[in-house]
Amino acid sequence: MAKEPLNIVTLRRVSYNDRHSIITAWSRERGRVSLLVPDNAGRSGARARALMAPPSLAGCLADIRPGRDIFTVSDIRPLHPLADLRANPLKSMVAMFLAEVMAAILRESQPDAPLFDFVKLALERLDALTEPRAVANFHLCFLYQLGRFLGVEPDASTWRPGRLLDMHDGLFRATPPPHADFLDAAESEAAALMSRMTFDNIKKWRLTRHQRNRSLDVILRYFAIHLAPGLAQMQSLEVFRALS
């Protein structure tokens, strides 16, 4: 089969042997893919590591063959260099954390071009941000909107003052549900308000570190219920909480 062009955002890298690594990526054309890329001491290995270091936006040619789960790639090139994201420690930490979350929840090997375009645009927006508060809040906005693309966004239209968010079905209810996965009235109001957060207005949200961490805990618990049960046990989570 002829080589197929892929546009990808890289999510995870693991060593395969002395000459190659396996990159987990989300592609515009095929959804989740595993790619075998050079990882040797030579020039080709160094270039591949630089262009595919998670999270990166890259294009490549993939050797797609029936019956294979891992595709070899060639002609790797950047789609967007994300230069400031690499240079800025906070931006880099945010992006790496979000890549780990996406690696856990984006499981489908089916194309979803709008989702890819959203992730690509989001990383480009993060790269271009200049306000520290916007960078600090970015992950919350991204994850909430990611839930919207994945079809699990809470239904903010059901919120009324005093209602409680049932995290099992994403509805705001007048009475507590028959399980423990719900938010109190104050946190439910905060969750409803978060539906208004956008990449254009995140710099206006004045959140303390405690509020950001609590919001992140709630989002990850919500995603764990709907998408990936082990999400709250990510290795980088405690480090991210401490530094974000």
mmCIF file of N, CA and C in Angstrom, residues 72-132:
data_model
loop_
_atom_site.group_PDB
_atom_site.id
_atom_site.type_symbol
_atom_site.label_atom_id
_atom_site.label_comp_id
_atom_site.label_asym_id
_atom_site.label_seq_id
_atom_site.Cartn_x
_atom_site.Cartn_y
_atom_site.Cartn_z
ATOM 1 N N THR A 72 5.373 2.653 10.282
ATOM 2 C CA THR A 72 6.632 3.389 10.111
ATOM 3 C C THR A 72 6.337 4.704 9.379
ATOM 4 N N VAL A 73 7.159 5.711 9.655
ATOM 5 C CA VAL A 73 6.900 7.028 9.075
ATOM 6 C C VAL A 73 8.164 7.579 8.425
ATOM 7 N N SER A 74 7.949 8.525 7.537
ATOM 8 C CA SER A 74 9.047 9.229 6.872
ATOM 9 C C SER A 74 8.578 10.642 6.564
ATOM 10 N N ASP A 75 9.493 11.459 6.073
ATOM 11 C CA ASP A 75 9.187 12.826 5.660
ATOM 12 C C ASP A 75 8.476 13.596 6.774
ATOM 13 N N ILE A 76 9.028 13.546 7.992
ATOM 14 C CA ILE A 76 8.436 14.261 9.122
ATOM 15 C C ILE A 76 8.720 15.755 8.980
ATOM 16 N N ARG A 77 7.705 16.565 9.182
ATOM 17 C CA ARG A 77 7.845 18.015 9.041
ATOM 18 C C ARG A 77 6.913 18.701 10.032
ATOM 19 N N PRO A 78 7.259 19.882 10.494
ATOM 20 C CA PRO A 78 6.391 20.583 11.458
ATOM 21 C C PRO A 78 5.174 21.190 10.778
ATOM 22 N N LEU A 79 4.032 21.130 11.451
ATOM 23 C CA LEU A 79 2.856 21.878 11.018
ATOM 24 C C LEU A 79 2.851 23.270 11.637
ATOM 25 N N HIS A 80 3.361 23.365 12.852
ATOM 26 C CA HIS A 80 3.494 24.631 13.571
ATOM 27 C C HIS A 80 4.597 24.414 14.588
ATOM 28 N N PRO A 81 5.591 25.281 14.668
ATOM 29 C CA PRO A 81 6.769 25.000 15.496
ATOM 30 C C PRO A 81 6.527 25.067 17.000
ATOM 31 N N LEU A 82 5.492 25.768 17.495
ATOM 32 C CA LEU A 82 5.217 25.896 18.936
ATOM 33 C C LEU A 82 6.472 26.334 19.694
ATOM 34 N N ALA A 83 7.155 27.322 19.147
ATOM 35 C CA ALA A 83 8.455 27.717 19.690
ATOM 36 C C ALA A 83 8.358 28.269 21.102
ATOM 37 N N ASP A 84 7.386 29.139 21.378
ATOM 38 C CA ASP A 84 7.296 29.716 22.715
ATOM 39 C C ASP A 84 6.824 28.688 23.724
ATOM 40 N N LEU A 85 5.964 27.776 23.288
ATOM 41 C CA LEU A 85 5.521 26.696 24.176
ATOM 42 C C LEU A 85 6.713 25.891 24.672
ATOM 43 N N ARG A 86 7.683 25.640 23.806
ATOM 44 C CA ARG A 86 8.879 24.889 24.202
ATOM 45 C C ARG A 86 9.763 25.704 25.153
ATOM 46 N N ALA A 87 9.817 27.008 24.942
ATOM 47 C CA ALA A 87 10.731 27.841 25.707
ATOM 48 C C ALA A 87 10.164 28.256 27.060
ATOM 49 N N ASN A 88 8.862 28.306 27.179
ATOM 50 C CA ASN A 88 8.205 28.767 28.397
ATOM 51 C C ASN A 88 7.908 27.573 29.303
ATOM 52 N N PRO A 89 8.505 27.494 30.501
ATOM 53 C CA PRO A 89 8.324 26.313 31.356
ATOM 54 C C PRO A 89 6.871 26.048 31.737
ATOM 55 N N LEU A 90 6.100 27.099 32.053
ATOM 56 C CA LEU A 90 4.709 26.891 32.435
ATOM 57 C C LEU A 90 3.887 26.384 31.259
ATOM 58 N N LYS A 91 4.060 27.018 30.085
ATOM 59 C CA LYS A 91 3.337 26.549 28.900
ATOM 60 C C LYS A 91 3.701 25.107 28.577
ATOM 61 N N SER A 92 4.983 24.784 28.664
ATOM 62 C CA SER A 92 5.435 23.427 28.367
ATOM 63 C C SER A 92 4.808 22.427 29.326
ATOM 64 N N MET A 93 4.747 22.770 30.611
ATOM 65 C CA MET A 93 4.149 21.882 31.601
ATOM 66 C C MET A 93 2.660 21.674 31.325
ATOM 67 N N VAL A 94 1.952 22.750 31.007
ATOM 68 C CA VAL A 94 0.529 22.654 30.690
ATOM 69 C C VAL A 94 0.316 21.748 29.486
ATOM 70 N N ALA A 95 1.094 21.969 28.431
ATOM 71 C CA ALA A 95 0.929 21.195 27.202
ATOM 72 C C ALA A 95 1.234 19.715 27.421
ATOM 73 N N MET A 96 2.287 19.417 28.172
ATOM 74 C CA MET A 96 2.638 18.018 28.422
ATOM 75 C C MET A 96 1.569 17.322 29.259
ATOM 76 N N PHE A 97 1.010 18.034 30.232
ATOM 77 C CA PHE A 97 -0.067 17.460 31.036
ATOM 78 C C PHE A 97 -1.285 17.171 30.165
ATOM 79 N N LEU A 98 -1.659 18.107 29.324
ATOM 80 C CA LEU A 98 -2.824 17.897 28.462
ATOM 81 C C LEU A 98 -2.584 16.761 27.468
ATOM 82 N N ALA A 99 -1.353 16.619 26.992
ATOM 83 C CA ALA A 99 -1.043 15.495 26.103
ATOM 84 C C ALA A 99 -1.245 14.173 26.822
ATOM 85 N N GLU A 100 -0.860 14.114 28.104
ATOM 86 C CA GLU A 100 -1.053 12.882 28.867
ATOM 87 C C GLU A 100 -2.533 12.567 29.058
ATOM 88 N N VAL A 101 -3.327 13.607 29.317
ATOM 89 C CA VAL A 101 -4.772 13.400 29.439
ATOM 90 C C VAL A 101 -5.346 12.887 28.123
ATOM 91 N N MET A 102 -4.954 13.510 27.021
ATOM 92 C CA MET A 102 -5.483 13.082 25.719
ATOM 93 C C MET A 102 -5.060 11.660 25.375
ATOM 94 N N ALA A 103 -3.836 11.289 25.740
ATOM 95 C CA ALA A 103 -3.381 9.926 25.481
ATOM 96 C C ALA A 103 -4.246 8.919 26.212
ATOM 97 N N ALA A 104 -4.786 9.312 27.368
ATOM 98 C CA ALA A 104 -5.622 8.411 28.154
ATOM 99 C C ALA A 104 -7.049 8.317 27.631
ATOM 100 N N ILE A 105 -7.576 9.399 27.056
ATOM 101 C CA ILE A 105 -9.002 9.396 26.724
ATOM 102 C C ILE A 105 -9.313 9.340 25.234
ATOM 103 N N LEU A 106 -8.359 9.698 24.376
ATOM 104 C CA LEU A 106 -8.625 9.631 22.934
ATOM 105 C C LEU A 106 -8.235 8.251 22.440
ATOM 106 N N ARG A 107 -9.185 7.343 22.429
ATOM 107 C CA ARG A 107 -8.902 5.932 22.160
ATOM 108 C C ARG A 107 -9.359 5.475 20.778
ATOM 109 N N GLU A 108 -10.204 6.227 20.113
ATOM 110 C CA GLU A 108 -10.826 5.751 18.878
ATOM 111 C C GLU A 108 -9.858 5.789 17.700
ATOM 112 N N SER A 109 -9.808 4.697 16.954
ATOM 113 C CA SER A 109 -9.021 4.649 15.720
ATOM 114 C C SER A 109 -9.917 4.982 14.529
ATOM 115 N N GLN A 110 -10.614 6.082 14.661
ATOM 116 C CA GLN A 110 -11.502 6.574 13.612
ATOM 117 C C GLN A 110 -11.222 8.065 13.439
ATOM 118 N N PRO A 111 -11.308 8.549 12.202
ATOM 119 C CA PRO A 111 -11.020 9.974 11.983
ATOM 120 C C PRO A 111 -12.057 10.871 12.642
ATOM 121 N N ASP A 112 -11.596 11.977 13.179
ATOM 122 C CA ASP A 112 -12.464 13.008 13.742
ATOM 123 C C ASP A 112 -11.772 14.341 13.460
ATOM 124 N N ALA A 113 -11.956 14.822 12.254
ATOM 125 C CA ALA A 113 -11.254 16.032 11.817
ATOM 126 C C ALA A 113 -11.567 17.241 12.685
ATOM 127 N N PRO A 114 -12.845 17.479 13.080
ATOM 128 C CA PRO A 114 -13.108 18.639 13.942
ATOM 129 C C PRO A 114 -12.358 18.566 15.274
ATOM 130 N N LEU A 115 -12.245 17.377 15.846
ATOM 131 C CA LEU A 115 -11.508 17.236 17.096
ATOM 132 C C LEU A 115 -10.035 17.537 16.888
ATOM 133 N N PHE A 116 -9.451 17.012 15.826
ATOM 134 C CA PHE A 116 -8.044 17.312 15.539
ATOM 135 C C PHE A 116 -7.851 18.814 15.354
ATOM 136 N N ASP A 117 -8.734 19.445 14.595
ATOM 137 C CA ASP A 117 -8.604 20.879 14.336
ATOM 138 C C ASP A 117 -8.707 21.674 15.637
ATOM 139 N N PHE A 118 -9.578 21.243 16.549
ATOM 140 C CA PHE A 118 -9.693 21.910 17.845
ATOM 141 C C PHE A 118 -8.389 21.810 18.634
ATOM 142 N N VAL A 119 -7.815 20.605 18.711
ATOM 143 C CA VAL A 119 -6.571 20.413 19.465
ATOM 144 C C VAL A 119 -5.444 21.221 18.834
ATOM 145 N N LYS A 120 -5.347 21.187 17.521
ATOM 146 C CA LYS A 120 -4.301 21.938 16.824
ATOM 147 C C LYS A 120 -4.426 23.436 17.115
ATOM 148 N N LEU A 121 -5.639 23.967 16.970
ATOM 149 C CA LEU A 121 -5.850 25.389 17.217
ATOM 150 C C LEU A 121 -5.549 25.736 18.673
ATOM 151 N N ALA A 122 -5.943 24.849 19.604
ATOM 152 C CA ALA A 122 -5.713 25.113 21.023
ATOM 153 C C ALA A 122 -4.225 25.204 21.333
ATOM 154 N N LEU A 123 -3.428 24.295 20.799
ATOM 155 C CA LEU A 123 -1.988 24.345 21.045
ATOM 156 C C LEU A 123 -1.379 25.597 20.431
ATOM 157 N N GLU A 124 -1.857 25.993 19.279
ATOM 158 C CA GLU A 124 -1.367 27.226 18.667
ATOM 159 C C GLU A 124 -1.750 28.441 19.517
ATOM 160 N N ARG A 125 -2.955 28.423 20.091
ATOM 161 C CA ARG A 125 -3.372 29.516 20.971
ATOM 162 C C ARG A 125 -2.520 29.561 22.231
ATOM 163 N N LEU A 126 -2.254 28.382 22.821
ATOM 164 C CA LEU A 126 -1.394 28.333 24.004
ATOM 165 C C LEU A 126 -0.011 28.874 23.683
ATOM 166 N N ASP A 127 0.525 28.515 22.549
ATOM 167 C CA ASP A 127 1.838 28.994 22.132
ATOM 168 C C ASP A 127 1.868 30.523 22.038
ATOM 169 N N ALA A 128 0.754 31.110 21.631
ATOM 170 C CA ALA A 128 0.713 32.560 21.386
ATOM 171 C C ALA A 128 0.321 33.382 22.613
ATOM 172 N N LEU A 129 -0.127 32.754 23.700
ATOM 173 C CA LEU A 129 -0.582 33.504 24.871
ATOM 174 C C LEU A 129 0.553 34.323 25.485
ATOM 175 N N THR A 130 0.198 35.490 25.993
ATOM 176 C CA THR A 130 1.181 36.347 26.657
ATOM 177 C C THR A 130 0.801 36.661 28.102
ATOM 178 N N GLU A 131 -0.472 36.471 28.491
ATOM 179 C CA GLU A 131 -0.912 36.800 29.839
ATOM 180 C C GLU A 131 -0.717 35.598 30.762
ATOM 181 N N PRO A 132 0.027 35.731 31.862
ATOM 182 C CA PRO A 132 0.253 34.603 32.778
ATOM 183 C C PRO A 132 -1.041 33.974 33.294
#
